[in-house]
mmCIF file of C-alpha atoms in Angstrom:
data_model
loop_
_atom_site.group_PDB
_atom_site.id
_atom_site.type_symbol
_atom_site.label_atom_id
_atom_site.label_comp_id
_atom_site.label_asym_id
_atom_site.label_seq_id
_atom_site.Cartn_x
_atom_site.Cartn_y
_atom_site.Cartn_z
ATOM 1 C CA MET G 1 -8.010 17.923 -22.300
ATOM 2 C CA LYS G 2 -4.368 18.636 -23.853
ATOM 3 C CA ILE G 3 -1.809 16.795 -21.617
ATOM 4 C CA THR G 4 1.608 18.605 -21.610
ATOM 5 C CA PHE G 5 5.229 17.593 -20.421
ATOM 6 C CA SER G 6 7.979 19.632 -19.534
ATOM 7 C CA LYS G 7 11.797 19.195 -21.183
ATOM 8 C CA LYS G 8 12.483 17.332 -17.664
ATOM 9 C CA GLU G 9 9.616 15.419 -17.696
ATOM 10 C CA LYS G 10 10.195 14.372 -21.381
ATOM 11 C CA ILE G 11 13.952 13.185 -20.480
ATOM 12 C CA PHE G 12 12.516 10.740 -17.831
ATOM 13 C CA LEU G 13 10.486 9.086 -19.709
ATOM 14 C CA SER G 14 12.803 8.761 -22.517
ATOM 15 C CA ILE G 15 15.176 7.258 -20.020
ATOM 16 C CA PHE G 16 12.744 5.157 -18.718
ATOM 17 C CA ILE G 17 11.465 3.882 -21.881
ATOM 18 C CA ALA G 18 15.027 3.091 -23.144
ATOM 19 C CA ALA G 19 16.106 1.393 -19.517
ATOM 20 C CA TYR G 20 12.792 -0.792 -19.883
ATOM 21 C CA ILE G 21 13.515 -1.822 -23.444
ATOM 22 C CA VAL G 22 17.328 -2.965 -22.481
ATOM 23 C CA VAL G 23 15.955 -4.751 -19.562
ATOM 24 C CA ALA G 24 13.296 -6.347 -21.404
ATOM 25 C CA ILE G 25 15.643 -7.477 -23.849
ATOM 26 C CA LEU G 26 18.040 -8.903 -21.180
ATOM 27 C CA ASN G 27 14.928 -10.708 -19.753
ATOM 28 C CA ILE G 28 14.526 -12.150 -22.768
ATOM 29 C CA GLN G 29 17.709 -13.575 -23.262
ATOM 30 C CA GLN G 30 17.603 -15.215 -19.958
ATOM 31 C CA LEU G 31 14.164 -16.715 -20.239
ATOM 32 C CA LYS G 32 15.241 -18.550 -23.322
ATOM 33 C CA LYS G 33 17.954 -20.131 -21.389
ATOM 34 C CA THR G 34 16.157 -20.637 -18.094
ATOM 35 C CA PRO G 35 13.613 -23.749 -17.456
ATOM 36 C CA MET G 36 10.042 -23.180 -16.346
ATOM 37 C CA GLU G 37 10.370 -25.164 -13.373
ATOM 38 C CA GLU G 38 13.542 -23.005 -12.148
ATOM 39 C CA ILE G 39 11.702 -19.755 -12.837
ATOM 40 C CA PHE G 40 8.401 -20.676 -11.104
ATOM 41 C CA GLY G 41 10.268 -22.321 -8.438
ATOM 42 C CA GLY G 42 10.768 -19.764 -5.679
ATOM 43 C CA LEU G 43 7.423 -18.039 -7.185
ATOM 44 C CA GLY G 44 5.427 -16.740 -3.480
ATOM 45 C CA LYS G 45 8.492 -17.983 -1.760
ATOM 46 C CA ARG G 46 9.658 -15.059 0.819
ATOM 47 C CA TRP G 47 13.037 -14.288 2.413
ATOM 48 C CA ILE G 48 11.950 -15.251 6.232
ATOM 49 C CA VAL G 49 14.833 -14.695 8.794
ATOM 50 C CA ASP G 50 13.900 -16.414 12.349
ATOM 51 C CA ILE G 51 15.886 -14.653 15.552
ATOM 52 C CA ASN G 52 15.033 -16.680 18.576
ATOM 53 C CA GLY G 53 11.667 -17.868 17.179
ATOM 54 C CA PHE G 54 11.133 -14.075 16.080
ATOM 55 C CA ARG G 55 10.593 -14.691 12.288
ATOM 56 C CA PHE G 56 10.206 -11.686 9.683
ATOM 57 C CA ASN G 57 10.902 -10.677 6.621
ATOM 58 C CA PRO G 58 13.808 -8.167 5.812
ATOM 59 C CA MET G 59 12.611 -6.743 2.368
ATOM 60 C CA THR G 60 9.437 -5.759 3.563
ATOM 61 C CA ILE G 61 11.195 -3.964 6.789
ATOM 62 C CA MET G 62 13.463 -2.484 4.097
ATOM 63 C CA VAL G 63 11.403 -1.431 1.489
ATOM 64 C CA GLY G 64 9.198 -0.417 4.114
ATOM 65 C CA ALA G 65 11.760 1.961 5.641
ATOM 66 C CA GLY G 66 12.949 3.166 2.061
ATOM 67 C CA ILE G 67 9.066 4.190 1.549
ATOM 68 C CA ALA G 68 9.011 5.720 4.632
ATOM 69 C CA VAL G 69 11.726 8.047 4.148
ATOM 70 C CA LEU G 70 10.819 9.091 0.471
ATOM 71 C CA LEU G 71 7.782 10.196 1.825
ATOM 72 C CA ILE G 72 9.436 12.172 4.605
ATOM 73 C CA LEU G 73 11.920 13.563 1.811
ATOM 74 C CA ILE G 74 8.970 14.531 -0.094
ATOM 75 C CA ALA G 75 7.090 16.080 2.500
ATOM 76 C CA TYR G 76 10.092 18.193 3.468
ATOM 77 C CA ARG G 77 10.577 19.131 0.014
ATOM 78 C CA LEU G 78 6.882 20.542 -0.237
ATOM 79 C CA ARG G 79 6.776 21.608 2.982
ATOM 80 C CA ARG G 80 6.514 25.556 1.634
ATOM 81 C CA PHE G 81 3.312 26.156 -0.343
ATOM 82 C CA GLU G 82 3.220 28.908 -3.119
ATOM 83 C CA LEU G 83 0.620 31.307 -3.200
ATOM 84 C CA VAL G 84 0.038 30.905 -7.356
ATOM 85 C CA PRO G 85 0.359 26.662 -7.322
ATOM 86 C CA ASN G 86 2.442 25.045 -9.856
ATOM 87 C CA ARG G 87 0.577 21.924 -10.953
ATOM 88 C CA LYS G 88 2.082 19.450 -8.772
ATOM 89 C CA GLN G 89 1.104 21.828 -5.518
ATOM 90 C CA ALA G 90 -2.123 21.686 -7.358
ATOM 91 C CA LEU G 91 -2.785 18.354 -7.548
ATOM 92 C CA ILE G 92 -1.632 17.513 -3.913
ATOM 93 C CA GLU G 93 -3.633 20.584 -2.802
ATOM 94 C CA SER G 94 -6.644 18.734 -4.661
ATOM 95 C CA ILE G 95 -6.220 15.420 -3.209
ATOM 96 C CA LEU G 96 -5.518 16.608 0.340
ATOM 97 C CA GLU G 97 -9.025 18.820 -0.209
ATOM 98 C CA THR G 98 -10.563 15.623 -1.585
ATOM 99 C CA PHE G 99 -9.486 13.250 1.674
ATOM 100 C CA TYR G 100 -10.396 16.588 3.854
ATOM 101 C CA GLU G 101 -14.189 16.818 2.312
ATOM 102 C CA ILE G 102 -14.477 12.718 2.854
ATOM 103 C CA VAL G 103 -13.642 12.880 5.989
ATOM 104 C CA ASP G 104 -15.277 15.984 7.164
ATOM 105 C CA GLU G 105 -18.634 14.545 5.975
ATOM 106 C CA SER G 106 -17.920 10.964 7.650
ATOM 107 C CA ILE G 107 -17.038 11.832 11.355
ATOM 108 C CA PRO G 108 -19.714 13.060 13.157
ATOM 109 C CA ASP G 109 -17.558 14.324 16.556
ATOM 110 C CA LYS G 110 -15.498 17.460 14.839
ATOM 111 C CA ARG G 111 -12.928 17.019 17.233
ATOM 112 C CA PHE G 112 -11.783 13.917 15.578
ATOM 113 C CA VAL G 113 -12.173 15.431 11.542
ATOM 114 C CA LYS G 114 -8.431 16.611 11.730
ATOM 115 C CA PRO G 115 -6.642 13.839 13.657
ATOM 116 C CA THR G 116 -8.564 11.069 11.364
ATOM 117 C CA PHE G 117 -7.689 12.984 8.363
ATOM 118 C CA VAL G 118 -4.103 12.480 9.203
ATOM 119 C CA ILE G 119 -4.278 8.963 9.960
ATOM 120 C CA ALA G 120 -6.335 8.348 6.700
ATOM 121 C CA THR G 121 -3.498 10.545 4.532
ATOM 122 C CA THR G 122 -0.773 8.884 5.929
ATOM 123 C CA LEU G 123 -2.172 5.282 5.330
ATOM 124 C CA PHE G 124 -3.111 6.370 2.082
ATOM 125 C CA LEU G 125 0.226 7.576 0.867
ATOM 126 C CA PHE G 126 2.247 4.915 2.422
ATOM 127 C CA ILE G 127 -0.245 2.206 0.836
ATOM 128 C CA ALA G 128 -0.281 3.815 -2.296
ATOM 129 C CA PHE G 129 3.758 4.084 -2.735
ATOM 130 C CA SER G 130 4.374 1.047 -1.700
ATOM 131 C CA ASN G 131 1.688 -0.874 -3.836
ATOM 132 C CA VAL G 132 3.347 1.370 -7.227
ATOM 133 C CA ILE G 133 6.899 0.228 -6.117
ATOM 134 C CA GLY G 134 5.812 -3.343 -5.891
ATOM 135 C CA GLY G 135 3.458 -3.755 -8.873
ATOM 136 C CA ALA G 136 4.915 -1.166 -11.547
ATOM 137 C CA VAL G 137 8.368 -0.779 -10.703
ATOM 138 C CA PRO G 138 11.198 -3.456 -11.456
ATOM 139 C CA GLY G 139 13.695 -3.722 -8.655
ATOM 140 C CA ILE G 140 15.588 -6.561 -6.623
ATOM 141 C CA ASN G 141 14.221 -9.192 -4.904
ATOM 142 C CA VAL G 142 15.397 -12.474 -2.865
ATOM 143 C CA VAL G 143 14.891 -16.065 -3.274
ATOM 144 C CA ALA G 144 15.375 -17.950 -0.409
ATOM 145 C CA ALA G 145 15.041 -21.227 1.253
ATOM 146 C CA GLU G 146 12.635 -22.432 4.397
ATOM 147 C CA ASP G 147 15.711 -22.063 6.223
ATOM 148 C CA GLY G 148 16.282 -18.476 5.481
ATOM 149 C CA SER G 149 19.446 -18.648 3.662
ATOM 150 C CA ILE G 150 19.415 -16.608 0.120
ATOM 151 C CA GLN G 151 18.752 -18.652 -2.509
ATOM 152 C CA LYS G 152 19.232 -16.169 -5.257
ATOM 153 C CA ILE G 153 18.925 -12.286 -5.746
ATOM 154 C CA THR G 154 16.900 -11.111 -8.970
ATOM 155 C CA LEU G 155 17.961 -7.902 -10.685
ATOM 156 C CA PHE G 156 15.443 -6.368 -12.566
ATOM 157 C CA SER G 157 13.636 -9.142 -13.510
ATOM 158 C CA ASP G 158 11.330 -8.987 -10.918
ATOM 159 C CA ILE G 159 9.326 -6.234 -9.152
ATOM 160 C CA TRP G 160 10.412 -5.070 -5.716
ATOM 161 C CA PRO G 161 8.243 -6.729 -2.866
ATOM 162 C CA ALA G 162 5.809 -4.493 -1.644
ATOM 163 C CA PRO G 163 5.265 -4.273 1.976
ATOM 164 C CA THR G 164 1.420 -4.352 1.488
ATOM 165 C CA GLY G 165 1.787 -8.050 -0.274
ATOM 166 C CA ASP G 166 2.739 -9.237 3.409
ATOM 167 C CA LEU G 167 0.126 -9.812 5.474
ATOM 168 C CA ASN G 168 1.915 -8.779 8.777
ATOM 169 C CA THR G 169 1.965 -5.158 7.458
ATOM 170 C CA ASN G 170 -1.646 -4.733 6.704
ATOM 171 C CA LEU G 171 -2.584 -6.637 9.701
ATOM 172 C CA THR G 172 -0.439 -4.184 11.696
ATOM 173 C CA TYR G 173 -2.490 -1.198 9.895
ATOM 174 C CA ALA G 174 -5.633 -2.646 10.055
ATOM 175 C CA VAL G 175 -4.892 -3.662 14.308
ATOM 176 C CA LEU G 176 -3.803 0.056 14.770
ATOM 177 C CA VAL G 177 -7.292 1.554 13.050
ATOM 178 C CA LEU G 178 -9.420 -0.892 15.315
ATOM 179 C CA ILE G 179 -7.280 0.448 18.358
ATOM 180 C CA ILE G 180 -7.617 4.079 17.534
ATOM 181 C CA SER G 181 -10.988 3.908 16.487
ATOM 182 C CA HIS G 182 -12.102 2.596 20.096
ATOM 183 C CA VAL G 183 -9.565 4.878 21.928
ATOM 184 C CA PHE G 184 -11.818 7.852 19.502
ATOM 185 C CA ALA G 185 -14.724 6.338 20.680
ATOM 186 C CA ILE G 186 -14.212 6.433 24.638
ATOM 187 C CA ARG G 187 -12.928 9.971 24.304
ATOM 188 C CA SER G 188 -15.942 11.475 22.314
ATOM 189 C CA LYS G 189 -18.497 9.101 24.303
ATOM 190 C CA GLY G 190 -16.812 8.563 27.631
ATOM 191 C CA PHE G 191 -16.101 5.309 28.926
ATOM 192 C CA LYS G 192 -19.348 3.754 30.377
ATOM 193 C CA GLU G 193 -21.198 4.877 26.927
ATOM 194 C CA TRP G 194 -18.594 2.860 24.870
ATOM 195 C CA LEU G 195 -19.018 -0.361 26.868
ATOM 196 C CA LYS G 196 -22.730 0.185 26.342
ATOM 197 C CA THR G 197 -22.091 0.080 22.786
ATOM 198 C CA TRP G 198 -20.917 -4.091 23.446
ATOM 199 C CA PHE G 199 -24.238 -4.476 24.723
ATOM 200 C CA TYR G 200 -26.544 -2.960 22.280
ATOM 201 C CA PRO G 201 -29.494 -3.584 21.575
ATOM 202 C CA ASN G 202 -29.183 -6.324 24.400
ATOM 203 C CA PRO G 203 -26.441 -8.147 26.366
ATOM 204 C CA VAL G 204 -27.377 -11.471 24.284
ATOM 205 C CA MET G 205 -25.761 -9.682 21.166
ATOM 206 C CA PHE G 206 -22.518 -8.888 22.989
ATOM 207 C CA PRO G 207 -20.911 -12.244 21.475
ATOM 208 C CA ILE G 208 -21.548 -10.875 17.952
ATOM 209 C CA ASN G 209 -20.453 -7.578 18.632
ATOM 210 C CA LEU G 210 -17.363 -8.611 19.793
ATOM 211 C CA ILE G 211 -16.937 -10.988 16.624
ATOM 212 C CA GLY G 212 -17.793 -8.531 14.451
ATOM 213 C CA GLU G 213 -14.960 -6.073 15.501
ATOM 214 C CA LEU G 214 -12.520 -8.951 15.568
ATOM 215 C CA ALA G 215 -13.508 -9.497 11.924
ATOM 216 C CA LYS G 216 -12.682 -6.025 10.926
ATOM 217 C CA PRO G 217 -8.884 -5.879 10.819
ATOM 218 C CA ILE G 218 -9.143 -9.640 9.357
ATOM 219 C CA SER G 219 -11.368 -8.398 6.625
ATOM 220 C CA HIS G 220 -9.417 -5.201 6.149
ATOM 221 C CA SER G 221 -5.879 -6.600 6.030
ATOM 222 C CA LEU G 222 -7.223 -9.663 3.695
ATOM 223 C CA ARG G 223 -8.608 -7.359 1.099
ATOM 224 C CA LEU G 224 -5.429 -5.559 0.619
ATOM 225 C CA PHE G 225 -3.227 -8.738 0.734
ATOM 226 C CA GLY G 226 -5.140 -10.437 -1.511
ATOM 227 C CA ASN G 227 -5.336 -7.926 -4.125
ATOM 228 C CA ILE G 228 -1.988 -6.976 -3.951
ATOM 229 C CA GLY G 229 0.130 -10.268 -3.315
ATOM 230 C CA GLY G 230 -2.518 -11.953 -5.904
ATOM 231 C CA GLY G 231 -1.720 -9.169 -9.004
ATOM 232 C CA ALA G 232 1.847 -9.420 -8.214
ATOM 233 C CA ILE G 233 2.273 -13.342 -8.654
ATOM 234 C CA LEU G 234 -0.452 -12.566 -11.469
ATOM 235 C CA VAL G 235 1.867 -9.934 -13.550
ATOM 236 C CA TYR G 236 4.845 -12.255 -13.142
ATOM 237 C CA ILE G 237 3.097 -15.398 -14.605
ATOM 238 C CA LEU G 238 1.845 -13.273 -17.514
ATOM 239 C CA SER G 239 5.256 -11.743 -17.881
ATOM 240 C CA TYR G 240 6.755 -15.031 -18.714
ATOM 241 C CA MET G 241 3.660 -15.792 -21.034
ATOM 242 C CA THR G 242 4.981 -12.721 -22.778
ATOM 243 C CA LYS G 243 8.717 -13.374 -22.749
ATOM 244 C CA TYR G 244 8.572 -10.656 -20.391
ATOM 245 C CA PHE G 245 8.387 -7.661 -23.279
ATOM 246 C CA PHE G 246 5.611 -5.437 -24.534
ATOM 247 C CA ALA G 247 2.488 -6.889 -22.383
ATOM 248 C CA PRO G 248 4.408 -6.519 -18.921
ATOM 249 C CA ILE G 249 4.065 -2.476 -18.961
ATOM 250 C CA VAL G 250 0.442 -3.043 -19.490
ATOM 251 C CA PHE G 251 -0.091 -5.442 -16.787
ATOM 252 C CA TRP G 252 2.589 -3.540 -14.710
ATOM 253 C CA GLY G 253 0.221 -0.168 -15.246
ATOM 254 C CA PHE G 254 -2.955 -1.952 -14.491
ATOM 255 C CA PHE G 255 -1.852 -4.123 -11.510
ATOM 256 C CA GLY G 256 0.772 -1.715 -9.976
ATOM 257 C CA ILE G 257 -0.995 1.437 -10.843
ATOM 258 C CA PHE G 258 -4.515 1.874 -11.186
ATOM 259 C CA VAL G 259 -5.668 -1.211 -8.880
ATOM 260 C CA GLY G 260 -2.704 -0.617 -6.454
ATOM 261 C CA LEU G 261 -4.268 3.440 -5.988
ATOM 262 C CA VAL G 262 -8.050 1.898 -5.847
ATOM 263 C CA GLN G 263 -6.745 -0.369 -2.800
ATOM 264 C CA ALA G 264 -4.659 2.168 -1.107
ATOM 265 C CA PHE G 265 -8.182 4.571 -1.247
ATOM 266 C CA VAL G 266 -10.248 2.082 -0.451
ATOM 267 C CA PHE G 267 -8.128 1.123 2.854
ATOM 268 C CA SER G 268 -8.031 4.782 3.978
ATOM 269 C CA MET G 269 -11.560 4.847 2.821
ATOM 270 C CA LEU G 270 -12.306 1.889 5.428
ATOM 271 C CA ALA G 271 -10.460 3.097 8.390
ATOM 272 C CA VAL G 272 -12.399 6.218 8.013
ATOM 273 C CA ALA G 273 -16.171 4.142 8.144
ATOM 274 C CA TYR G 274 -14.692 2.422 10.921
ATOM 275 C CA ILE G 275 -13.794 5.236 13.008
ATOM 276 C CA SER G 276 -16.802 7.290 12.278
ATOM 277 C CA SER G 277 -18.967 3.804 13.023
ATOM 278 C CA GLN G 278 -17.570 4.112 16.810
ATOM 279 C CA LEU G 279 -17.896 7.865 17.138
ATOM 280 C CA SER G 280 -21.675 7.600 15.967
#
């Protein structure tokens, strides 16, 4: 299979490689002057703001909002499909068709195929963009103290903070999937039949069934958080060990793109599986 690039794509790749080399050289010079304790002092720390007991990470909100706006702009740009698809349209159609086939085969009640498809693809696209941007694209990050005061702002010496590297984001999506699955089950089976499933196969199993349902969003969110959060820290450490030059692009490509896309697919497929189990 021969891979060809258009003129615009060649120009973009050339600019990206040139910018990467420039950023790498600047980071090498900076790392030579910076002690290891200072470099890794803010590793794993997040910029947390506390407003009357409500704690949140502003970078998670800003990057997440940016990804949402980016997806809306892409959807607006691709709102009109051509009768004869180009390469980009063919790729999008193949991805959507694959997702729809998986959902159609998994969901027993066909009334919920389309809404489940929309939920699964939305989760996949947001998480995929989040993982790639937060694992393969150098950007801006903030190192803050425990009181929320900003200690340092890094520019292109770290990756963007992925919203999926924040457990709150993943847990929110996992809880939404849990709620949606039970709402679909009530609409499909009726309230009485849905209520009976909590006591299946006998009333003694109610505590086990309850624990099993509560465990779903926990495992669902922690799986994604561990892979993305841990991968980002690992890339950062390996980048320092190789002085942030040629090797990190391989790490970014693996953890940010390959693992990021796989985890986005796994998360969305688990969402389909949880909805399907409630409708069965």
